[in-house]
DNA sequence: TCTGGGGTCCTAGGACCC
DNA sequence: TCTGGGGTCCTAGGACCC
């Protein structure tokens, strides 16, 4: 009989933070057998199982859809203004190119290995993402979209075999209908499902892109095989602190005592530990919808004139307002920030400020006025600005507002507000048909201005513009 | 020459109230 | 020596994620 992988205070447990190890004495042969059955989860059904579906290097996969010649070649997708790396194909990862690195630092490598670079084509990626999510929804009733390239599918009352079968079906269907490769992790908690999908991706040839960790044996193996930094929710800072406590692996973290850890860390990490033990703590996404909209850009060239910043901020605010109306929300708070470069070129300046509006609005004109008012307050001449942005927060679903005791109620002109809503609805309708048909005031001057934005290697809008449909030869 | 752009959640601390 | 104590709400800032 193989040794039982019973939980115990092994060599990698975390000193004083570990659970008390169960004793392996006084156990009968029969008890050993039934324990083994339990650990392997034979015949067991699980009340709630997550399938994390994760697209493999998503942006690169999107580009490859329309460039099948790039299938086995190294491919990169760059950030706005082609500044740094935001997606890498496996071939590029294998060359040791880290995520987020500045392009100029790897220029030589790009040339030597003939790496193909694309500017980010977010309209394309978003469209492909939506197609994937719609496909997932045909396969499973309960789909929680987590990010542009990830979604949790929730299954109820299933065995390990059934869950795994479903995972393979998801992978096959997305590959067949969309053409994007996905990895699927299967577990009883979201944190474990994330780790499992990571494993599936890392060991593609053995796993076939699917990894299930429903039974104890596989769960423990997965935790032992991964450093603590691979765990969802453990970033650089937490990793450093955990390592100081000799907690190096996901397994060591999972064996920590909850009460002791709560004294040292936030509730988030305690929940993570419970999730690593298979407990479903992060059940529903929980949020009542999105809580903020941010729109910001780094500029291609440094900007010094207030009038240029006004153009940029007007454009950013219009974009954010379109999003706000798409969410069917009104907002009360507008924040604007601007800053010079972080990389020591002349004097540094960064500032932000917020205004609270009298009435929640979604009207581009009102939001832009507020944003420009803040900008003029923050702006200082003599600095070379490299980035600015606008943030909308404090959302309401309807335009309710409290009467102001010190103000004549006649000042809030309901009719005017409603006319504004109608105008915005018309504007959105026109722009939905063709982007940038109608815009307000300054905002239109942004897009075409090369000082603000620059994309050298943009692929075509294959799926969202009739002008740029792919051509079959 | 060149360094992303979105988001969420938690915590600490201050203001204010009784 | 010790300066009330608890609650709520708001905001700023940090950490993390993709």
Tab-separated table of C-alpha atoms (C1' of nucleotides) in Angstrom:
chain	number	residue	atom	x	y	z
A	1	UNK	CA	0.000	0.000	0.000
A	2	UNK	CA	1.380	3.419	-0.880
A	3	UNK	CA	1.985	5.759	2.027
A	4	UNK	CA	-1.042	7.852	2.828
A	5	UNK	CA	-0.659	11.540	2.134
A	6	UNK	CA	-2.160	12.355	5.508
A	7	UNK	CA	-1.973	15.951	6.548
A	8	UNK	CA	0.851	16.408	8.961
A	9	UNK	CA	3.422	18.824	10.269
A	10	UNK	CA	6.010	17.782	7.716
A	11	UNK	CA	9.288	19.438	6.959
A	12	UNK	CA	7.648	22.255	5.025
A	13	UNK	CA	5.090	23.157	7.657
A	14	UNK	CA	5.339	26.586	9.104
A	15	UNK	CA	6.944	26.182	12.494
A	16	UNK	CA	4.814	27.604	15.258
A	17	UNK	CA	2.035	28.505	12.852
A	18	UNK	CA	1.192	24.927	11.852
A	19	UNK	CA	-1.813	22.866	12.801
A	20	UNK	CA	-1.229	20.055	15.269
A	21	UNK	CA	-0.399	16.960	13.278
A	22	UNK	CA	-2.777	14.019	13.646
A	23	UNK	CA	-1.068	10.971	15.109
A	24	UNK	CA	-0.635	7.945	12.891
A	25	UNK	CA	-0.842	5.455	15.739
A	26	UNK	CA	-3.759	3.276	16.840
A	27	UNK	CA	-5.370	3.218	13.373
A	28	UNK	CA	-6.843	-0.065	12.165
A	29	UNK	CA	-6.383	-1.462	8.694
A	30	UNK	CA	-10.052	-0.868	7.944
A	31	UNK	CA	-9.851	2.756	8.977
A	32	UNK	CA	-6.826	3.182	6.753
A	33	UNK	CA	-8.766	1.821	3.812
A	34	UNK	CA	-11.790	4.024	4.283
A	35	UNK	CA	-9.492	7.011	4.751
A	36	UNK	CA	-7.874	6.222	1.441
A	37	UNK	CA	-11.268	6.052	-0.234
A	38	UNK	CA	-12.090	9.448	1.200
A	39	UNK	CA	-8.825	11.022	0.099
A	40	UNK	CA	-9.277	9.798	-3.426
A	41	UNK	CA	-12.890	10.971	-3.392
A	42	UNK	CA	-14.244	7.742	-4.836
A	43	UNK	CA	-17.938	7.885	-5.528
A	44	UNK	CA	-18.128	11.317	-4.001
A	45	UNK	CA	-20.422	14.025	-5.331
A	46	UNK	CA	-19.690	17.699	-4.809
A	47	UNK	CA	-22.415	20.244	-4.082
A	48	UNK	CA	-20.717	23.134	-5.881
A	49	UNK	CA	-17.765	22.990	-8.253
A	50	UNK	CA	-15.991	25.789	-10.106
A	51	UNK	CA	-14.540	25.488	-13.591
A	52	UNK	CA	-12.176	28.379	-14.141
A	53	UNK	CA	-11.866	28.914	-17.864
A	54	UNK	CA	-8.782	30.922	-18.670
A	55	UNK	CA	-7.674	31.902	-22.185
A	56	UNK	CA	-4.031	31.153	-22.949
A	57	UNK	CA	-2.082	34.365	-23.634
A	58	UNK	CA	-5.345	35.899	-24.728
A	59	UNK	CA	-4.281	38.984	-26.715
A	60	UNK	CA	-1.726	36.973	-28.644
A	61	UNK	CA	-4.297	34.260	-29.341
A	62	UNK	CA	-6.680	36.907	-30.697
A	63	UNK	CA	-4.032	38.190	-33.109
A	64	UNK	CA	-3.207	34.649	-34.206
A	65	UNK	CA	-6.836	33.967	-35.095
A	66	UNK	CA	-6.395	36.171	-38.142
A	67	UNK	CA	-2.752	35.372	-38.700
A	68	UNK	CA	-2.530	31.577	-38.584
A	69	UNK	CA	0.980	31.858	-40.001
A	70	UNK	CA	2.056	33.049	-36.537
A	71	UNK	CA	0.930	29.882	-34.765
A	72	UNK	CA	4.363	28.641	-33.684
A	73	UNK	CA	6.219	31.908	-33.860
A	74	UNK	CA	7.103	34.259	-30.995
A	75	UNK	CA	4.471	37.011	-30.740
A	76	UNK	CA	4.116	40.049	-28.456
A	77	UNK	CA	1.311	42.497	-27.833
A	78	UNK	CA	2.344	45.970	-26.698
A	79	UNK	CA	0.658	48.539	-24.474
A	80	UNK	CA	-0.693	51.886	-25.590
A	81	UNK	CA	1.884	53.959	-27.441
A	82	UNK	CA	3.769	50.681	-27.931
A	83	UNK	CA	5.563	51.301	-24.644
A	84	UNK	CA	5.739	47.935	-22.911
A	85	UNK	CA	4.818	44.272	-23.167
A	86	UNK	CA	1.291	43.291	-22.112
A	87	UNK	CA	0.979	39.808	-23.626
A	88	UNK	CA	3.498	37.152	-24.637
A	89	UNK	CA	3.192	33.936	-26.556
A	90	UNK	CA	4.712	30.844	-24.966
A	91	UNK	CA	7.706	31.128	-27.310
A	92	UNK	CA	8.370	34.635	-25.982
A	93	UNK	CA	8.000	33.508	-22.359
A	94	UNK	CA	10.515	30.778	-23.055
A	95	UNK	CA	12.959	33.472	-24.166
A	96	UNK	CA	12.656	34.960	-20.678
A	97	UNK	CA	10.786	38.136	-21.581
A	98	UNK	CA	8.958	39.287	-18.432
A	99	UNK	CA	5.474	40.775	-18.374
A	100	UNK	CA	5.390	44.565	-18.411
A	101	UNK	CA	8.965	45.097	-19.539
A	102	UNK	CA	9.703	48.279	-21.523
A	103	UNK	CA	10.074	47.547	-25.218
A	104	UNK	CA	13.326	49.491	-25.610
A	105	UNK	CA	14.953	47.154	-23.110
A	106	UNK	CA	14.316	44.074	-25.258
A	107	UNK	CA	14.715	45.646	-28.688
A	108	UNK	CA	17.774	43.576	-29.444
A	109	UNK	CA	16.066	40.333	-28.406
A	110	UNK	CA	13.069	41.156	-30.590
A	111	UNK	CA	15.280	41.523	-33.621
A	112	UNK	CA	17.451	38.518	-32.919
A	113	UNK	CA	14.504	36.142	-32.541
A	114	UNK	CA	12.259	37.818	-35.114
A	115	UNK	CA	9.541	38.380	-32.537
A	116	UNK	CA	6.358	39.677	-34.150
A	117	UNK	CA	4.963	42.720	-32.288
A	118	UNK	CA	1.418	44.075	-32.307
A	119	UNK	CA	0.031	47.303	-30.866
A	120	UNK	CA	-2.889	46.494	-28.572
A	121	UNK	CA	-6.158	46.274	-30.479
A	122	UNK	CA	-8.629	46.385	-27.623
A	123	UNK	CA	-11.730	46.561	-29.779
A	124	UNK	CA	-10.749	43.248	-31.329
A	125	UNK	CA	-9.939	41.597	-27.992
A	126	UNK	CA	-13.166	42.779	-26.414
A	127	UNK	CA	-15.195	41.443	-29.305
A	128	UNK	CA	-13.522	38.029	-29.155
A	129	UNK	CA	-13.991	38.011	-25.382
A	130	UNK	CA	-17.710	38.615	-25.735
A	131	UNK	CA	-18.020	35.779	-28.244
A	132	UNK	CA	-16.266	33.439	-25.816
A	133	UNK	CA	-18.474	34.471	-22.904
A	134	UNK	CA	-21.618	33.970	-24.973
A	135	UNK	CA	-20.411	30.508	-25.953
A	136	UNK	CA	-19.728	29.627	-22.311
A	137	UNK	CA	-23.253	30.713	-21.440
A	138	UNK	CA	-24.637	28.172	-23.907
A	139	UNK	CA	-22.700	25.434	-22.080
A	140	UNK	CA	-23.516	26.334	-18.485
A	141	UNK	CA	-26.379	28.145	-16.801
A	142	UNK	CA	-24.223	29.810	-14.177
A	143	UNK	CA	-21.309	31.773	-15.600
A	144	UNK	CA	-19.466	34.471	-13.662
A	145	UNK	CA	-17.333	36.605	-15.933
A	146	UNK	CA	-14.234	37.492	-13.968
A	147	UNK	CA	-12.107	39.387	-16.489
A	148	UNK	CA	-11.705	39.875	-20.199
A	149	UNK	CA	-10.208	36.389	-20.546
A	150	UNK	CA	-11.517	34.434	-17.543
A	151	UNK	CA	-14.838	33.118	-16.323
A	152	UNK	CA	-16.022	30.787	-13.568
A	153	UNK	CA	-18.570	28.154	-14.571
A	154	UNK	CA	-20.506	26.826	-11.593
A	155	UNK	CA	-21.696	23.200	-11.504
A	156	UNK	CA	-23.941	21.674	-8.849
A	157	UNK	CA	-23.993	18.159	-7.447
A	158	UNK	CA	-21.396	16.568	-9.730
A	159	UNK	CA	-18.776	13.853	-9.445
A	160	UNK	CA	-15.155	14.467	-10.311
A	161	UNK	CA	-15.563	12.578	-13.599
A	162	UNK	CA	-18.595	14.638	-14.622
A	163	UNK	CA	-16.879	17.913	-13.793
A	164	UNK	CA	-13.794	16.887	-15.719
A	165	UNK	CA	-15.829	15.799	-18.695
A	166	UNK	CA	-17.537	19.190	-18.732
A	167	UNK	CA	-14.167	20.944	-18.554
A	168	UNK	CA	-12.931	19.088	-21.634
A	169	UNK	CA	-16.156	19.939	-23.421
A	170	UNK	CA	-15.666	23.647	-22.646
A	171	UNK	CA	-12.130	23.559	-23.966
A	172	UNK	CA	-13.135	21.758	-27.122
A	173	UNK	CA	-16.135	23.969	-27.820
A	174	UNK	CA	-14.202	27.232	-27.444
A	175	UNK	CA	-11.402	25.885	-29.630
A	176	UNK	CA	-13.903	24.802	-32.259
A	177	UNK	CA	-16.263	27.820	-32.270
A	178	UNK	CA	-13.812	30.637	-31.553
A	179	UNK	CA	-10.358	29.183	-32.056
A	180	UNK	CA	-8.803	30.463	-28.836
A	181	UNK	CA	-7.021	27.877	-26.658
A	182	UNK	CA	-8.235	27.800	-23.040
A	183	UNK	CA	-7.136	26.073	-19.851
A	184	UNK	CA	-9.664	24.885	-17.303
A	185	UNK	CA	-9.104	24.394	-13.575
A	186	UNK	CA	-11.664	22.409	-11.584
A	187	UNK	CA	-12.081	22.700	-7.795
A	188	UNK	CA	-14.501	23.409	-4.967
A	189	UNK	CA	-13.133	26.916	-4.380
A	190	UNK	CA	-12.185	29.701	-6.736
A	191	UNK	CA	-8.667	30.034	-5.361
A	192	UNK	CA	-7.987	26.335	-5.959
A	193	UNK	CA	-9.584	26.505	-9.404
A	194	UNK	CA	-7.210	29.334	-10.328
A	195	UNK	CA	-4.207	27.362	-9.194
A	196	UNK	CA	-5.481	24.283	-11.033
A	197	UNK	CA	-5.910	26.155	-14.312
A	198	UNK	CA	-2.404	27.510	-13.937
A	199	UNK	CA	-1.185	23.925	-13.549
A	200	UNK	CA	-3.184	22.834	-16.592
A	201	UNK	CA	-1.516	25.565	-18.650
A	202	UNK	CA	1.990	24.848	-17.351
A	203	UNK	CA	1.727	21.135	-18.085
A	204	UNK	CA	-0.300	21.261	-21.258
A	205	UNK	CA	0.983	18.024	-22.754
A	206	UNK	CA	0.215	15.919	-19.648
A	207	UNK	CA	-3.050	17.604	-18.673
A	208	UNK	CA	-4.565	18.279	-22.067
A	209	UNK	CA	-5.439	21.749	-20.777
A	210	UNK	CA	-7.687	20.554	-17.953
A	211	UNK	CA	-6.790	19.904	-14.309
A	212	UNK	CA	-9.206	18.877	-11.575
A	213	UNK	CA	-8.245	18.935	-7.904
A	214	UNK	CA	-11.418	17.709	-6.280
A	215	UNK	CA	-9.861	14.824	-4.387
A	216	UNK	CA	-7.484	15.277	-1.486
A	217	UNK	CA	-4.543	13.526	-3.074
A	218	UNK	CA	-4.425	15.775	-6.103
A	219	UNK	CA	-5.189	18.869	-4.076
A	220	UNK	CA	-2.255	18.279	-1.780
A	221	UNK	CA	0.067	17.519	-4.677
A	222	UNK	CA	-0.921	20.746	-6.413
A	223	UNK	CA	-0.309	22.774	-3.259
A	224	UNK	CA	3.071	21.157	-2.656
A	225	UNK	CA	4.144	21.798	-6.254
A	226	UNK	CA	3.452	25.527	-6.196
A	227	UNK	CA	5.291	28.373	-4.474
A	228	UNK	CA	3.130	30.570	-2.317
A	229	UNK	CA	3.488	33.415	-4.812
A	230	UNK	CA	1.376	31.481	-7.354
A	231	UNK	CA	-1.614	31.669	-5.048
A	232	UNK	CA	-4.347	34.092	-6.082
A	233	UNK	CA	-4.151	37.077	-3.749
A	234	UNK	CA	-0.505	36.687	-2.802
A	235	UNK	CA	1.476	39.462	-4.467
A	236	UNK	CA	5.026	40.629	-3.988
A	237	UNK	CA	4.623	42.183	-0.532
A	238	UNK	CA	2.721	39.280	0.954
A	239	UNK	CA	5.151	36.797	-0.540
A	240	UNK	CA	8.040	38.577	1.150
A	241	UNK	CA	6.342	38.555	4.538
A	242	UNK	CA	5.259	34.921	4.205
A	243	UNK	CA	8.737	33.839	3.181
A	244	UNK	CA	10.135	35.529	6.267
A	245	UNK	CA	7.890	33.183	8.261
A	246	UNK	CA	9.344	30.192	6.316
A	247	UNK	CA	6.073	29.812	4.409
A	248	UNK	CA	7.374	28.994	0.948
A	249	UNK	CA	4.798	26.731	-0.712
A	250	UNK	CA	1.059	26.937	-1.212
A	251	UNK	CA	0.906	23.815	0.931
A	252	UNK	CA	2.700	25.449	3.851
A	253	UNK	CA	0.265	28.351	3.634
A	254	UNK	CA	-2.707	25.999	3.614
A	255	UNK	CA	-1.503	24.396	6.871
A	256	UNK	CA	-1.277	27.672	8.791
A	257	UNK	CA	-3.401	28.304	11.835
A	258	UNK	CA	-6.202	30.724	10.991
A	259	UNK	CA	-6.327	32.566	14.298
A	260	UNK	CA	-2.595	33.119	14.416
A	261	UNK	CA	-2.531	34.286	10.811
A	262	UNK	CA	-5.412	36.685	11.413
A	263	UNK	CA	-3.335	38.420	14.059
A	264	UNK	CA	-0.535	38.957	11.551
A	265	UNK	CA	-2.450	39.525	8.288
A	266	UNK	CA	-5.751	40.818	6.920
A	267	UNK	CA	-8.956	38.827	6.631
A	268	UNK	CA	-8.234	38.414	2.919
A	269	UNK	CA	-5.316	36.084	3.527
A	270	UNK	CA	-7.292	34.078	6.089
A	271	UNK	CA	-9.995	33.569	3.476
A	272	UNK	CA	-7.328	32.524	0.987
A	273	UNK	CA	-6.074	29.846	3.393
A	274	UNK	CA	-9.589	28.492	3.843
A	275	UNK	CA	-10.045	28.455	0.077
A	276	UNK	CA	-6.814	26.493	-0.359
A	277	UNK	CA	-8.351	23.865	1.899
A	278	UNK	CA	-11.287	23.566	-0.470
A	279	UNK	CA	-13.703	25.736	1.464
A	280	UNK	CA	-15.831	27.964	-0.751
A	281	UNK	CA	-15.445	31.378	0.852
A	282	UNK	CA	-15.509	33.744	-2.120
A	283	UNK	CA	-18.904	32.526	-3.290
A	284	UNK	CA	-20.590	35.114	-5.434
A	285	UNK	CA	-18.667	37.977	-6.977
A	286	UNK	CA	-20.663	39.824	-4.369
A	287	UNK	CA	-20.413	43.296	-5.877
A	288	UNK	CA	-23.507	45.195	-6.817
A	289	UNK	CA	-21.978	46.006	-10.165
A	290	UNK	CA	-19.021	48.097	-11.089
A	291	UNK	CA	-18.204	50.910	-8.683
A	292	UNK	CA	-15.908	53.138	-10.717
A	293	UNK	CA	-14.967	54.028	-14.257
A	294	UNK	CA	-11.493	55.210	-15.011
A	295	UNK	CA	-10.197	56.569	-18.276
A	296	UNK	CA	-6.594	57.644	-18.513
A	297	UNK	CA	-3.729	57.598	-20.957
A	298	UNK	CA	-0.038	58.247	-21.083
A	299	UNK	CA	0.839	60.703	-23.818
A	300	UNK	CA	3.136	59.912	-26.653
A	301	UNK	CA	4.888	63.252	-26.220
A	302	UNK	CA	5.126	65.382	-23.090
A	303	UNK	CA	2.361	67.977	-22.874
A	304	UNK	CA	2.935	71.447	-21.444
A	305	UNK	CA	-0.015	73.643	-22.496
A	306	UNK	CA	-3.240	73.763	-20.516
A	307	UNK	CA	-5.236	73.887	-23.753
A	308	UNK	CA	-3.786	70.517	-24.832
A	309	UNK	CA	-4.602	68.938	-21.492
A	310	UNK	CA	-8.138	70.265	-21.878
A	311	UNK	CA	-8.459	68.440	-25.173
A	312	UNK	CA	-7.222	65.179	-23.641
A	313	UNK	CA	-9.399	65.424	-20.537
A	314	UNK	CA	-12.464	66.261	-22.645
A	315	UNK	CA	-11.888	63.158	-24.694
A	316	UNK	CA	-11.297	60.943	-21.629
A	317	UNK	CA	-14.429	62.271	-19.944
A	318	UNK	CA	-16.572	61.618	-23.034
A	319	UNK	CA	-15.341	58.022	-23.190
A	320	UNK	CA	-15.972	57.494	-19.490
A	321	UNK	CA	-19.457	59.002	-19.821
A	322	UNK	CA	-20.320	56.605	-22.642
A	323	UNK	CA	-19.346	53.717	-20.388
A	324	UNK	CA	-21.357	55.168	-17.532
A	325	UNK	CA	-24.475	55.325	-19.681
A	326	UNK	CA	-23.851	51.802	-20.946
A	327	UNK	CA	-23.966	50.652	-17.313
A	328	UNK	CA	-27.211	52.631	-16.948
A	329	UNK	CA	-25.797	54.584	-14.059
A	330	UNK	CA	-25.548	58.182	-12.951
A	331	UNK	CA	-22.534	59.433	-11.063
A	332	UNK	CA	-21.978	62.102	-8.448
A	333	UNK	CA	-18.228	62.242	-8.105
A	334	UNK	CA	-15.644	63.265	-10.682
A	335	UNK	CA	-11.916	62.949	-10.009
A	336	UNK	CA	-9.167	64.254	-12.274
A	337	UNK	CA	-5.460	63.619	-11.968
A	338	UNK	CA	-2.382	64.585	-13.888
A	339	UNK	CA	1.296	63.891	-13.479
A	340	UNK	CA	4.710	64.367	-14.984
A	341	UNK	CA	6.981	61.436	-15.777
A	342	UNK	CA	8.094	59.150	-12.976
A	343	UNK	CA	11.462	58.630	-14.621
A	344	UNK	CA	13.363	61.723	-13.576
A	345	UNK	CA	13.230	64.170	-16.424
A	346	UNK	CA	12.914	67.609	-14.905
A	347	UNK	CA	10.800	68.620	-11.911
A	348	UNK	CA	8.109	66.210	-10.788
A	349	UNK	CA	4.500	67.154	-10.149
A	350	UNK	CA	1.417	65.026	-9.497
A	351	UNK	CA	-1.981	66.137	-8.300
A	352	UNK	CA	-5.572	65.028	-8.140
A	353	UNK	CA	-8.835	66.445	-6.938
A	354	UNK	CA	-12.495	65.533	-6.790
A	355	UNK	CA	-15.790	67.399	-7.101
A	356	UNK	CA	-19.119	66.266	-5.760
A	357	UNK	CA	-21.953	67.167	-8.124
A	358	UNK	CA	-25.280	68.522	-6.837
A	359	UNK	CA	-27.225	65.966	-8.822
A	360	UNK	CA	-26.165	62.549	-10.165
A	361	UNK	CA	-25.683	62.835	-13.929
A	362	UNK	CA	-24.580	60.877	-16.974
A	363	UNK	CA	-24.473	63.900	-19.261
A	364	UNK	CA	-21.142	64.300	-21.028
A	365	UNK	CA	-21.460	68.079	-20.980
A	366	UNK	CA	-21.897	68.321	-17.207
A	367	UNK	CA	-19.153	65.773	-16.506
A	368	UNK	CA	-16.746	67.503	-18.881
A	369	UNK	CA	-17.391	70.885	-17.284
A	370	UNK	CA	-16.645	69.408	-13.876
A	371	UNK	CA	-13.483	67.704	-15.118
A	372	UNK	CA	-12.176	70.840	-16.807
A	373	UNK	CA	-12.866	72.890	-13.691
A	374	UNK	CA	-10.692	70.515	-11.656
A	375	UNK	CA	-8.013	70.449	-14.331
A	376	UNK	CA	-7.706	74.253	-14.368
A	377	UNK	CA	-7.345	74.193	-10.595
A	378	UNK	CA	-4.622	71.533	-10.646
A	379	UNK	CA	-2.670	72.733	-13.658
A	380	UNK	CA	0.667	74.383	-13.058
A	381	UNK	CA	2.601	75.839	-15.975
A	382	UNK	CA	6.236	74.881	-16.481
A	383	UNK	CA	5.832	71.118	-16.100
A	384	UNK	CA	6.021	68.452	-18.788
A	385	UNK	CA	2.965	66.279	-18.273
A	386	UNK	CA	3.039	62.642	-19.331
A	387	UNK	CA	-0.277	61.312	-18.107
A	388	UNK	CA	-3.753	62.407	-17.102
A	389	UNK	CA	-7.001	60.708	-16.294
A	390	UNK	CA	-10.562	60.999	-15.104
A	391	UNK	CA	-12.356	58.749	-12.611
A	392	UNK	CA	-16.119	58.582	-12.112
A	393	UNK	CA	-17.421	57.155	-8.811
A	394	UNK	CA	-20.396	57.282	-6.469
A	395	UNK	CA	-22.925	55.700	-8.819
A	396	UNK	CA	-26.680	55.557	-8.508
A	397	UNK	CA	-29.094	53.577	-10.641
A	398	UNK	CA	-31.654	56.344	-10.803
A	399	UNK	CA	-31.383	60.075	-10.641
A	400	UNK	CA	-32.513	60.442	-7.082
A	401	UNK	CA	-31.180	63.335	-5.079
A	402	UNK	CA	-31.888	64.892	-1.760
A	403	UNK	CA	-33.425	68.311	-1.642
A	404	UNK	CA	-30.999	70.935	-0.514
A	405	UNK	CA	-32.417	72.937	2.390
A	406	UNK	CA	-30.394	75.991	1.561
A	407	UNK	CA	-31.253	76.108	-2.062
A	408	UNK	CA	-34.355	77.093	-3.882
A	409	UNK	CA	-35.709	73.771	-5.160
A	410	UNK	CA	-36.467	75.471	-8.459
A	411	UNK	CA	-32.720	75.489	-9.175
A	412	UNK	CA	-32.718	71.794	-9.989
A	413	UNK	CA	-34.364	71.865	-13.344
A	414	UNK	CA	-35.760	68.376	-13.879
A	415	UNK	CA	-36.944	69.077	-17.367
A	416	UNK	CA	-33.519	70.197	-18.433
A	417	UNK	CA	-31.956	67.066	-16.956
A	418	UNK	CA	-34.363	64.869	-18.862
A	419	UNK	CA	-33.643	66.689	-22.099
A	420	UNK	CA	-29.986	66.037	-21.434
A	421	UNK	CA	-30.677	62.309	-21.061
A	422	UNK	CA	-32.494	62.260	-24.387
A	423	UNK	CA	-29.662	64.083	-26.136
A	424	UNK	CA	-27.100	61.637	-24.720
A	425	UNK	CA	-29.196	58.669	-25.802
A	426	UNK	CA	-29.239	60.022	-29.340
A	427	UNK	CA	-25.508	60.659	-29.266
A	428	UNK	CA	-24.795	57.107	-28.101
A	429	UNK	CA	-27.054	55.699	-30.778
A	430	UNK	CA	-25.261	57.571	-33.546
A	431	UNK	CA	-21.833	56.616	-32.247
A	432	UNK	CA	-22.799	52.986	-31.807
A	433	UNK	CA	-23.292	52.766	-35.536
A	434	UNK	CA	-19.937	54.296	-36.336
A	435	UNK	CA	-17.487	55.356	-33.668
A	436	UNK	CA	-16.685	59.051	-33.494
A	437	UNK	CA	-19.605	60.246	-35.638
A	438	UNK	CA	-20.654	62.901	-33.133
A	439	UNK	CA	-18.641	64.391	-30.301
A	440	UNK	CA	-18.742	67.407	-28.109
A	441	UNK	CA	-16.487	70.428	-28.292
A	442	UNK	CA	-12.837	69.825	-27.579
A	443	UNK	CA	-12.992	66.036	-27.385
A	444	UNK	CA	-12.810	65.516	-31.132
A	445	UNK	CA	-9.338	67.002	-31.416
A	446	UNK	CA	-7.759	64.210	-29.379
A	447	UNK	CA	-7.926	61.137	-31.565
A	448	UNK	CA	-6.091	62.409	-34.621
A	449	UNK	CA	-3.361	64.243	-32.728
A	450	UNK	CA	-0.072	62.351	-32.941
A	451	UNK	CA	1.301	64.053	-29.845
A	452	UNK	CA	-1.188	62.229	-27.680
A	453	UNK	CA	-1.343	58.737	-29.023
A	454	UNK	CA	0.537	56.512	-31.331
A	455	UNK	CA	0.208	52.915	-32.475
A	456	UNK	CA	2.623	51.701	-35.068
A	457	UNK	CA	1.720	48.063	-35.406
A	458	UNK	CA	-2.029	47.933	-35.009
A	459	UNK	CA	-3.784	44.923	-36.496
A	460	UNK	CA	-7.061	45.444	-38.275
A	461	UNK	CA	-10.558	45.666	-36.784
A	462	UNK	CA	-11.275	42.252	-38.299
A	463	UNK	CA	-14.550	41.701	-36.510
A	464	UNK	CA	-15.917	45.146	-35.796
A	465	UNK	CA	-15.641	47.093	-39.046
A	466	UNK	CA	-16.928	46.215	-42.492
A	467	UNK	CA	-14.003	48.111	-43.987
A	468	UNK	CA	-11.513	45.786	-42.350
A	469	UNK	CA	-12.992	42.329	-42.697
A	470	UNK	CA	-10.406	39.621	-43.259
A	471	UNK	CA	-10.030	38.723	-46.931
A	472	UNK	CA	-9.932	35.141	-48.136
A	473	UNK	CA	-7.635	34.616	-51.084
B	1	DT	C1'	13.513	58.045	-28.208
B	2	DC	C1'	10.928	54.443	-25.304
B	3	DT	C1'	8.399	52.753	-18.941
B	4	DG	C1'	0.052	50.208	-19.494
B	5	DG	C1'	-4.655	50.882	-18.270
B	6	DG	C1'	-8.034	49.340	-16.166
B	7	DG	C1'	-10.353	47.552	-11.718
B	8	DT	C1'	-11.484	45.685	-6.479
B	9	DC	C1'	-11.121	45.289	-1.563
B	10	DC	C1'	-9.282	46.246	3.067
B	11	DT	C1'	-7.511	49.128	6.748
B	12	DA	C1'	-6.408	53.080	9.399
B	13	DG	C1'	-7.561	57.320	10.925
B	14	DG	C1'	-10.311	61.538	11.298
B	15	DA	C1'	-14.850	63.761	11.913
B	16	DC	C1'	-18.818	63.548	14.163
B	17	DC	C1'	-22.477	61.887	17.227
B	18	DC	C1'	-24.577	60.452	21.637
C	1	DT	C1'	0.634	58.671	35.218
C	2	DC	C1'	-3.770	57.784	33.493
C	3	DT	C1'	-7.549	62.780	29.986
C	4	DG	C1'	-14.665	58.310	28.329
C	5	DG	C1'	-16.250	55.055	25.162
C	6	DG	C1'	-18.422	53.340	21.465
C	7	DG	C1'	-20.515	53.707	17.071
C	8	DT	C1'	-20.892	55.268	12.063
C	9	DC	C1'	-19.402	57.337	7.972
C	10	DC	C1'	-16.011	58.944	4.897
C	11	DT	C1'	-11.528	59.182	2.703
C	12	DA	C1'	-6.787	58.129	1.499
C	13	DG	C1'	-3.609	54.849	0.615
C	14	DG	C1'	-1.874	50.260	-0.021
C	15	DA	C1'	-1.988	45.727	-2.002
C	16	DC	C1'	-3.521	42.912	-5.346
C	17	DC	C1'	-5.462	41.281	-9.920
C	18	DC	C1'	-5.719	40.935	-15.144
